[in-house]
Structure formats: structure tokens, C-alpha cells
Amino acid sequence: LTSQLRQAQKMESVGRLAGGVAHDFNNMLGVILGHVELAMGRIGSMGPVHKDLERIRESAMRSADLTKQLLTFARKQIISPRVLDLNDTVDSMLSMLRRLIGENIRLVWQPGNDLWPVKMDPSQIDQILANLCVNARDAISGVGTITIQTDRKIFDQMYCDHHSGAVPGEYVLLSVGDDGAGMDKAVLKNLFEPFFTTKDIGKGTGLGLATVYGIVKQNNGYINVYSEPGLGSVFRIYLPRHIITDPDPELLSDIHEPDPIMP
Ligand code: ADP
């Protein structure tokens, strides 16, 4: 518990710092982008200068994407949890994910049968999937396969004894696997640390998995990682089953109106 608390505090202060920097940086990027576009409009679409400006514009846009990611991480987003079937949420994301991972990588989707509902903000599922798929894509050089699966999973006492901290109960599994580079022990140890990245500058912020971890914890879920250097990785996320309860009429009739307050 203390290590989780420490992680939460660290995320909080790192988030505040990153948010402040990202906000100012984003404003300056806006100025750069605005003037580049102005200049491009003035010189027309011919000639070498246009190409240079186009490159500046692309780079500034990529920077803007990174700062946007920083801001999302820093801001406590207002979430609106809904009762969801994860299969539907994944279905609605597939075409976006295909575009994200490109043509050389196959996306295999294996929905589990009779999934239990979960209660969470659908945009948080989107964020989890996008982050895990980008990482899977980056781990694959050339051709490869990313597999998304869902399933039911029961944590019994024995499972929880072996996975310290896990609470017995019924969960919905969302897993994203790849046959990419995999990770060694040193990477696995730091995976969820904010700003830990092995990617080149400009390619990664090191916030993807810290964000995923935050979302999963916020929803009382768990995340496990299995990875083998050279073979690939699987991220398994367990989200608690949402029990839909009909209001009990007996109980409802027991609720008394409060006594009127006399002036
Ligand atoms: P970023 O993607 O910006 O680097 P993340 O927090 O998403 O930040 O990931 C941190 C690091 O974890 C990555 O830089 C990479 O080294 C490693 N990693 C994450 N997912 C995978 C994966 N599927 N396969 C191999 N390495 C991974």
C-alpha cells in the first residue's frame, strides 16, 4: 500500500510540474505554428523554402501532440463512468487502432464470450488501448501481430495469495499482446515510472504506461505484464465486474421522508 501511495504522490507532483511546463510550451508552439502557416501562405506551394516550412510545421505539430499528451496526464480529467461492455468499446476503437499501427502489423481481435459489464469512462478504455497499441507497434520492427483479447476472470483466494494485493472477485480481462522486441528485467522494473522511456527524444514521453497504470488503479483494477526479450510482451488488465442491481421495492418503502423542519 505504501508503495502505491508513494507512486500516487510522485505522479501528482510530476503531473503538476509537467502540466505547468506543457501549458506554456503549448502556447509558444501555437505561435510557431501560426507563423509557419502564415509564411507558407505567403510564398505559395512551390520551391525549396516551402518544403523547409512544411518540415517545421510537421515537427511543431508532433511537439503539439506530445504536449497534449503531457497535459492529459497532468490534468485531473473529469470522468463520467458508464456501464460498458468492453467488447463494444474495443469494437468501436478497431478502425482507429488499425490506422495507428499501420499496414505492416496485423491486428487480431479475440472478444471473449458473455463478458460481464464494467463501470468506467469509455474514453479511459480508449486511452488504455491507444497507449498499449502504440507501444506494441513501436516494439515490432517490420511485420508482426498485435492481439487484443477480452475474457472473464475469477480471482480466487489461491490466486490472490500468489498475487499480493489482489482482492478476490470477478474481473473482466483486457489484454494486449505483441510479438515484438520484448523487455529485459531493467525495463520491466521501471515500466510504470513517469518519464521512463527507452525511445528516442521526440518519440516517447514515458507517460503512456504511467497514465495506463493511473487509470487502472482509479478503477480498482490490476495490471500484469509478461515479457520475454526477443519474443514479445503481453499486458493484462483486470477490471472489476460491475454488478447491476435493480432497486429493491421493499427497501425503497423503508426510506422515510425526513420530518419537516418547523420555522
Ligand atoms: P513511451 O512509450 O513514451 O516510451 P511508456 O510509458 O508507454 O512511454 O513506455 C515506457 C517504456 O516501456 C517504453 O519506452 C518501452 O521501452 C517499454 N515498453 C512499453 N511497452 C512495450 C512493449 N509492448 N514492448 C516492448 N517494450 C515496451
GROMACS .gro file of C-alpha atoms and ligand atoms in nm:
model
  290
    1LEU     CA    1   0.000   0.000   0.000
    2THR     CA    2   0.275   0.247   0.091
    3SER     CA    3   0.446   0.192  -0.242
    4GLN     CA    4   0.117   0.261  -0.420
    5LEU     CA    5   0.074   0.576  -0.214
    6ARG     CA    6   0.426   0.685  -0.294
    7GLN     CA    7   0.361   0.622  -0.665
    8ALA     CA    8   0.041   0.829  -0.642
    9GLN     CA    9   0.222   1.119  -0.472
   10LYS     CA   10   0.500   1.106  -0.726
   11MET     CA   11   0.251   1.110  -1.012
   12GLU     CA   12   0.077   1.405  -0.850
   13SER     CA   13   0.387   1.626  -0.821
   14VAL     CA   14   0.531   1.519  -1.154
   15GLY     CA   15   0.192   1.588  -1.307
   16ARG     CA   16   0.174   1.937  -1.166
   17LEU     CA   17   0.522   2.022  -1.290
   18ALA     CA   18   0.464   1.872  -1.634
   19GLY     CA   19   0.129   2.044  -1.664
   20GLY     CA   20   0.279   2.387  -1.596
   21VAL     CA   21   0.558   2.344  -1.849
   22ALA     CA   22   0.333   2.186  -2.110
   23HIS     CA   23   0.082   2.468  -2.087
   24ASP     CA   24   0.338   2.745  -2.157
   25PHE     CA   25   0.510   2.533  -2.418
   26ASN     CA   26   0.182   2.473  -2.596
   27ASN     CA   27   0.117   2.848  -2.621
   28MET     CA   28   0.458   2.904  -2.778
   29LEU     CA   29   0.402   2.618  -3.021
   30GLY     CA   30   0.081   2.786  -3.122
   31VAL     CA   31   0.279   3.099  -3.215
   32ILE     CA   32   0.529   2.893  -3.416
   33LEU     CA   33   0.255   2.704  -3.600
   34GLY     CA   34   0.060   3.020  -3.671
   35HIS     CA   35   0.357   3.197  -3.826
   36VAL     CA   36   0.473   2.896  -4.025
   37GLU     CA   37   0.130   2.866  -4.178
   38LEU     CA   38   0.124   3.236  -4.249
   39ALA     CA   39   0.465   3.213  -4.422
   40MET     CA   40   0.355   2.909  -4.621
   41GLY     CA   41   0.054   3.101  -4.742
   42ARG     CA   42   0.274   3.396  -4.849
   43ILE     CA   43   0.531   3.204  -5.052
   44GLY     CA   44   0.296   2.963  -5.227
   45SER     CA   45   0.341   2.590  -5.263
   46MET     CA   46   0.644   2.589  -5.495
   47GLY     CA   47   1.014   2.590  -5.425
   48PRO     CA   48   1.252   2.458  -5.161
   49VAL     CA   49   1.154   2.706  -4.890
   50HIS     CA   50   0.803   2.565  -4.888
   51LYS     CA   51   0.945   2.220  -4.816
   52ASP     CA   52   1.150   2.358  -4.526
   53LEU     CA   53   0.847   2.527  -4.382
   54GLU     CA   54   0.644   2.210  -4.424
   55ARG     CA   55   0.907   2.027  -4.217
   56ILE     CA   56   0.895   2.291  -3.945
   57ARG     CA   57   0.518   2.264  -3.944
   58GLU     CA   58   0.523   1.883  -3.914
   59SER     CA   59   0.772   1.898  -3.630
   60ALA     CA   60   0.573   2.161  -3.445
   61MET     CA   61   0.258   1.952  -3.487
   62ARG     CA   62   0.434   1.648  -3.343
   63SER     CA   63   0.552   1.857  -3.049
   64ALA     CA   64   0.197   1.976  -3.000
   65ASP     CA   65   0.083   1.612  -2.985
   66LEU     CA   66   0.340   1.540  -2.716
   67THR     CA   67   0.242   1.841  -2.507
   68LYS     CA   68  -0.122   1.745  -2.543
   69GLN     CA   69  -0.030   1.405  -2.400
   70LEU     CA   70   0.152   1.577  -2.114
   71LEU     CA   71  -0.148   1.794  -2.043
   72THR     CA   72  -0.386   1.498  -2.043
   73PHE     CA   73  -0.156   1.328  -1.797
   74ALA     CA   74  -0.128   1.632  -1.571
   75ARG     CA   75  -0.490   1.733  -1.567
   76LYS     CA   76  -0.725   1.551  -1.341
   77GLN     CA   77  -0.969   1.472  -1.614
   78ILE     CA   78  -1.336   1.485  -1.532
   79ILE     CA   79  -1.454   1.132  -1.583
   80SER     CA   80  -1.806   1.009  -1.641
   81PRO     CA   81  -1.821   0.636  -1.568
   82ARG     CA   82  -2.081   0.436  -1.758
   83VAL     CA   83  -2.181   0.071  -1.755
   84LEU     CA   84  -1.997  -0.079  -2.051
   85ASP     CA   85  -1.950  -0.399  -2.243
   86LEU     CA   86  -1.576  -0.393  -2.313
   87ASN     CA   87  -1.631  -0.583  -2.639
   88ASP     CA   88  -1.841  -0.295  -2.773
   89THR     CA   89  -1.582  -0.040  -2.665
   90VAL     CA   90  -1.299  -0.232  -2.835
   91ASP     CA   91  -1.514  -0.280  -3.149
   92SER     CA   92  -1.567   0.093  -3.177
   93MET     CA   93  -1.190   0.154  -3.150
   94LEU     CA   94  -1.070  -0.100  -3.409
   95SER     CA   95  -1.053   0.120  -3.716
   96MET     CA   96  -0.869   0.392  -3.523
   97LEU     CA   97  -0.624   0.135  -3.383
   98ARG     CA   98  -0.562  -0.011  -3.731
   99ARG     CA   99  -0.470   0.334  -3.856
  100LEU     CA  100  -0.247   0.386  -3.552
  101ILE     CA  101  -0.041   0.069  -3.602
  102GLY     CA  102  -0.002   0.092  -3.980
  103GLU     CA  103  -0.023  -0.161  -4.259
  104ASN     CA  104   0.269  -0.390  -4.175
  105ILE     CA  105   0.123  -0.502  -3.844
  106ARG     CA  106  -0.171  -0.740  -3.821
  107LEU     CA  107  -0.432  -0.665  -3.556
  108VAL     CA  108  -0.610  -0.973  -3.420
  109TRP     CA  109  -0.920  -0.916  -3.211
  110GLN     CA  110  -1.049  -1.204  -2.997
  111PRO     CA  111  -1.356  -1.096  -2.799
  112GLY     CA  112  -1.448  -1.315  -2.503
  113ASN     CA  113  -1.797  -1.462  -2.474
  114ASP     CA  114  -2.068  -1.333  -2.239
  115LEU     CA  115  -1.848  -1.066  -2.090
  116TRP     CA  116  -1.951  -0.907  -1.761
  117PRO     CA  117  -2.015  -0.535  -1.762
  118VAL     CA  118  -1.763  -0.290  -1.618
  119LYS     CA  119  -1.833   0.061  -1.499
  120MET     CA  120  -1.588   0.320  -1.625
  121ASP     CA  121  -1.541   0.613  -1.857
  122PRO     CA  122  -1.520   0.477  -2.216
  123SER     CA  123  -1.257   0.737  -2.306
  124GLN     CA  124  -1.032   0.578  -2.042
  125ILE     CA  125  -1.055   0.246  -2.227
  126ASP     CA  126  -0.968   0.433  -2.546
  127GLN     CA  127  -0.662   0.580  -2.375
  128ILE     CA  128  -0.550   0.241  -2.244
  129LEU     CA  129  -0.587   0.075  -2.585
  130ALA     CA  130  -0.417   0.356  -2.776
  131ASN     CA  131  -0.118   0.363  -2.539
  132LEU     CA  132  -0.073  -0.015  -2.532
  133CYS     CA  133  -0.108  -0.045  -2.910
  134VAL     CA  134   0.141   0.236  -2.980
  135ASN     CA  135   0.392   0.064  -2.752
  136ALA     CA  136   0.326  -0.273  -2.918
  137ARG     CA  137   0.369  -0.113  -3.260
  138ASP     CA  138   0.698   0.050  -3.156
  139ALA     CA  139   0.824  -0.284  -3.022
  140ILE     CA  140   0.768  -0.453  -3.358
  141SER     CA  141   1.022  -0.385  -3.629
  142GLY     CA  142   0.881  -0.468  -3.970
  143VAL     CA  143   0.596  -0.715  -3.970
  144GLY     CA  144   0.425  -0.857  -3.665
  145THR     CA  145   0.098  -0.917  -3.486
  146ILE     CA  146  -0.083  -0.735  -3.209
  147THR     CA  147  -0.354  -0.938  -3.034
  148ILE     CA  148  -0.633  -0.783  -2.830
  149GLN     CA  149  -0.837  -1.019  -2.613
  150THR     CA  150  -1.113  -0.993  -2.357
  151ASP     CA  151  -1.234  -1.258  -2.114
  152ARG     CA  152  -1.388  -1.324  -1.777
  153LYS     CA  153  -1.153  -1.392  -1.491
  154ILE     CA  154  -1.220  -1.502  -1.135
  155PHE     CA  155  -0.957  -1.422  -0.871
  156ASP     CA  156  -0.995  -1.692  -0.606
  157GLN     CA  157  -0.815  -1.692  -0.272
  158MET     CA  158  -0.530  -1.901  -0.410
  159TYR     CA  159  -0.471  -1.656  -0.697
  160CYS     CA  160  -0.472  -1.366  -0.453
  161ASP     CA  161  -0.226  -1.540  -0.220
  162HIS     CA  162   0.016  -1.556  -0.512
  163HIS     CA  163  -0.052  -1.203  -0.636
  164SER     CA  164  -0.006  -0.985  -0.332
  165GLY     CA  165  -0.256  -0.706  -0.306
  166ALA     CA  166  -0.517  -0.864  -0.533
  167VAL     CA  167  -0.872  -0.878  -0.395
  168PRO     CA  168  -1.074  -1.194  -0.469
  169GLY     CA  169  -1.366  -1.139  -0.702
  170GLU     CA  170  -1.490  -1.134  -1.058
  171TYR     CA  171  -1.298  -0.934  -1.316
  172VAL     CA  172  -1.302  -0.859  -1.686
  173LEU     CA  173  -0.972  -0.912  -1.864
  174LEU     CA  174  -0.848  -0.681  -2.138
  175SER     CA  175  -0.517  -0.794  -2.280
  176VAL     CA  176  -0.290  -0.652  -2.548
  177GLY     CA  177  -0.007  -0.873  -2.672
  178ASP     CA  178   0.263  -0.832  -2.933
  179ASP     CA  179   0.539  -1.042  -3.088
  180GLY     CA  180   0.785  -0.754  -3.081
  181ALA     CA  181   1.119  -0.698  -2.911
  182GLY     CA  182   1.006  -0.775  -2.556
  183MET     CA  183   1.166  -0.625  -2.247
  184ASP     CA  184   1.455  -0.713  -2.024
  185LYS     CA  185   1.445  -0.701  -1.643
  186ALA     CA  186   1.576  -0.344  -1.619
  187VAL     CA  187   1.297  -0.211  -1.841
  188LEU     CA  188   1.031  -0.420  -1.668
  189LYS     CA  189   1.134  -0.277  -1.332
  190ASN     CA  190   1.078   0.085  -1.439
  191LEU     CA  191   0.793   0.039  -1.681
  192PHE     CA  192   0.526   0.236  -1.495
  193GLU     CA  193   0.752   0.516  -1.373
  194PRO     CA  194   0.650   0.855  -1.511
  195PHE     CA  195   0.901   0.971  -1.777
  196PHE     CA  196   1.070   0.633  -1.808
  197THR     CA  197   1.128   0.574  -2.177
  198THR     CA  198   1.375   0.388  -2.397
  199LYS     CA  199   1.253   0.568  -2.708
  200ASP     CA  200   1.435   0.847  -2.891
  201ILE     CA  201   1.374   1.208  -2.794
  202GLY     CA  202   1.055   1.325  -2.958
  203LYS     CA  203   0.922   0.971  -3.000
  204GLY     CA  204   0.823   0.895  -2.642
  205THR     CA  205   0.731   1.086  -2.327
  206GLY     CA  206   0.746   0.795  -2.086
  207LEU     CA  207   0.394   0.883  -1.976
  208GLY     CA  208   0.194   0.621  -2.165
  209LEU     CA  209   0.216   0.342  -1.912
  210ALA     CA  210   0.211   0.574  -1.609
  211THR     CA  211  -0.121   0.701  -1.746
  212VAL     CA  212  -0.249   0.348  -1.807
  213TYR     CA  213  -0.148   0.250  -1.453
  214GLY     CA  214  -0.326   0.553  -1.308
  215ILE     CA  215  -0.648   0.473  -1.495
  216VAL     CA  216  -0.643   0.107  -1.393
  217LYS     CA  217  -0.584   0.192  -1.025
  218GLN     CA  218  -0.853   0.461  -1.029
  219ASN     CA  219  -1.097   0.188  -1.137
  220ASN     CA  220  -0.979  -0.063  -0.872
  221GLY     CA  221  -0.823  -0.286  -1.136
  222TYR     CA  222  -0.491  -0.463  -1.178
  223ILE     CA  223  -0.228  -0.475  -1.445
  224ASN     CA  224   0.020  -0.756  -1.511
  225VAL     CA  225   0.299  -0.766  -1.764
  226TYR     CA  226   0.461  -1.073  -1.913
  227SER     CA  227   0.755  -1.022  -2.141
  228GLU     CA  228   1.037  -1.219  -2.292
  229PRO     CA  229   1.323  -1.046  -2.477
  230GLY     CA  230   1.303  -1.138  -2.844
  231LEU     CA  231   0.959  -1.297  -2.816
  232GLY     CA  232   0.720  -1.021  -2.722
  233SER     CA  233   0.504  -0.885  -2.441
  234VAL     CA  234   0.153  -0.916  -2.303
  235PHE     CA  235  -0.018  -0.651  -2.092
  236ARG     CA  236  -0.315  -0.791  -1.896
  237ILE     CA  237  -0.558  -0.553  -1.734
  238TYR     CA  238  -0.827  -0.677  -1.494
  239LEU     CA  239  -1.123  -0.453  -1.428
  240PRO     CA  240  -1.378  -0.537  -1.157
  241ARG     CA  241  -1.712  -0.672  -1.273
  242HIS     CA  242  -1.992  -0.421  -1.228
  243ILE     CA  243  -2.295  -0.572  -1.057
  244ILE     CA  244  -2.615  -0.424  -1.189
  245THR     CA  245  -2.866  -0.418  -0.907
  246ASP     CA  246  -3.237  -0.348  -0.952
  247PRO     CA  247  -3.367  -0.126  -0.676
  248ASP     CA  248  -3.542  -0.347  -0.416
  249PRO     CA  249  -3.904  -0.226  -0.371
  250GLU     CA  250  -3.904  -0.344  -0.005
  251LEU     CA  251  -3.601  -0.132   0.064
  252LEU     CA  252  -3.743   0.168  -0.114
  253SER     CA  253  -4.060   0.168   0.100
  254ASP     CA  254  -3.837   0.169   0.408
  255ILE     CA  255  -3.692   0.508   0.323
  256HIS     CA  256  -3.876   0.763   0.534
  257GLU     CA  257  -3.936   1.118   0.434
  258PRO     CA  258  -3.740   1.348   0.663
  259ASP     CA  259  -3.950   1.527   0.923
  260PRO     CA  260  -4.045   1.873   0.801
  261ILE     CA  261  -3.843   2.146   0.965
  262MET     CA  262  -4.066   2.387   1.153
  263PRO     CA  263  -3.988   2.755   1.124
  264ADP     P1  264   0.684   0.575  -2.406
  264ADP     O1  265   0.601   0.488  -2.496
  264ADP     O2  266   0.659   0.720  -2.427
  264ADP     O3  267   0.830   0.540  -2.404
  264ADP     P2  268   0.556   0.428  -2.195
  264ADP     O4  269   0.535   0.460  -2.050
  264ADP     O5  270   0.433   0.397  -2.274
  264ADP     O6  271   0.633   0.551  -2.255
  264ADP     O7  272   0.657   0.305  -2.209
  264ADP     C1  273   0.778   0.305  -2.137
  264ADP     C2  274   0.878   0.211  -2.198
  264ADP     O8  275   0.836   0.076  -2.178
  264ADP     C3  276   0.898   0.222  -2.348
  264ADP     O9  277   0.989   0.323  -2.381
  264ADP     C4  278   0.950   0.083  -2.384
  264ADP    O10  279   1.087   0.071  -2.356
  264ADP     C5  280   0.880  -0.007  -2.284
  264ADP     N1  281   0.763  -0.076  -2.343
  264ADP     C6  282   0.633  -0.047  -2.322
  264ADP     N2  283   0.553  -0.131  -2.388
  264ADP     C7  284   0.633  -0.218  -2.454
  264ADP     C8  285   0.610  -0.331  -2.540
  264ADP     N3  286   0.487  -0.371  -2.574
  264ADP     N4  287   0.720  -0.398  -2.587
  264ADP     C9  288   0.844  -0.360  -2.553
  264ADP     N5  289   0.871  -0.255  -2.472
  264ADP    C10  290   0.768  -0.184  -2.423
   0.00000   0.00000   0.00000
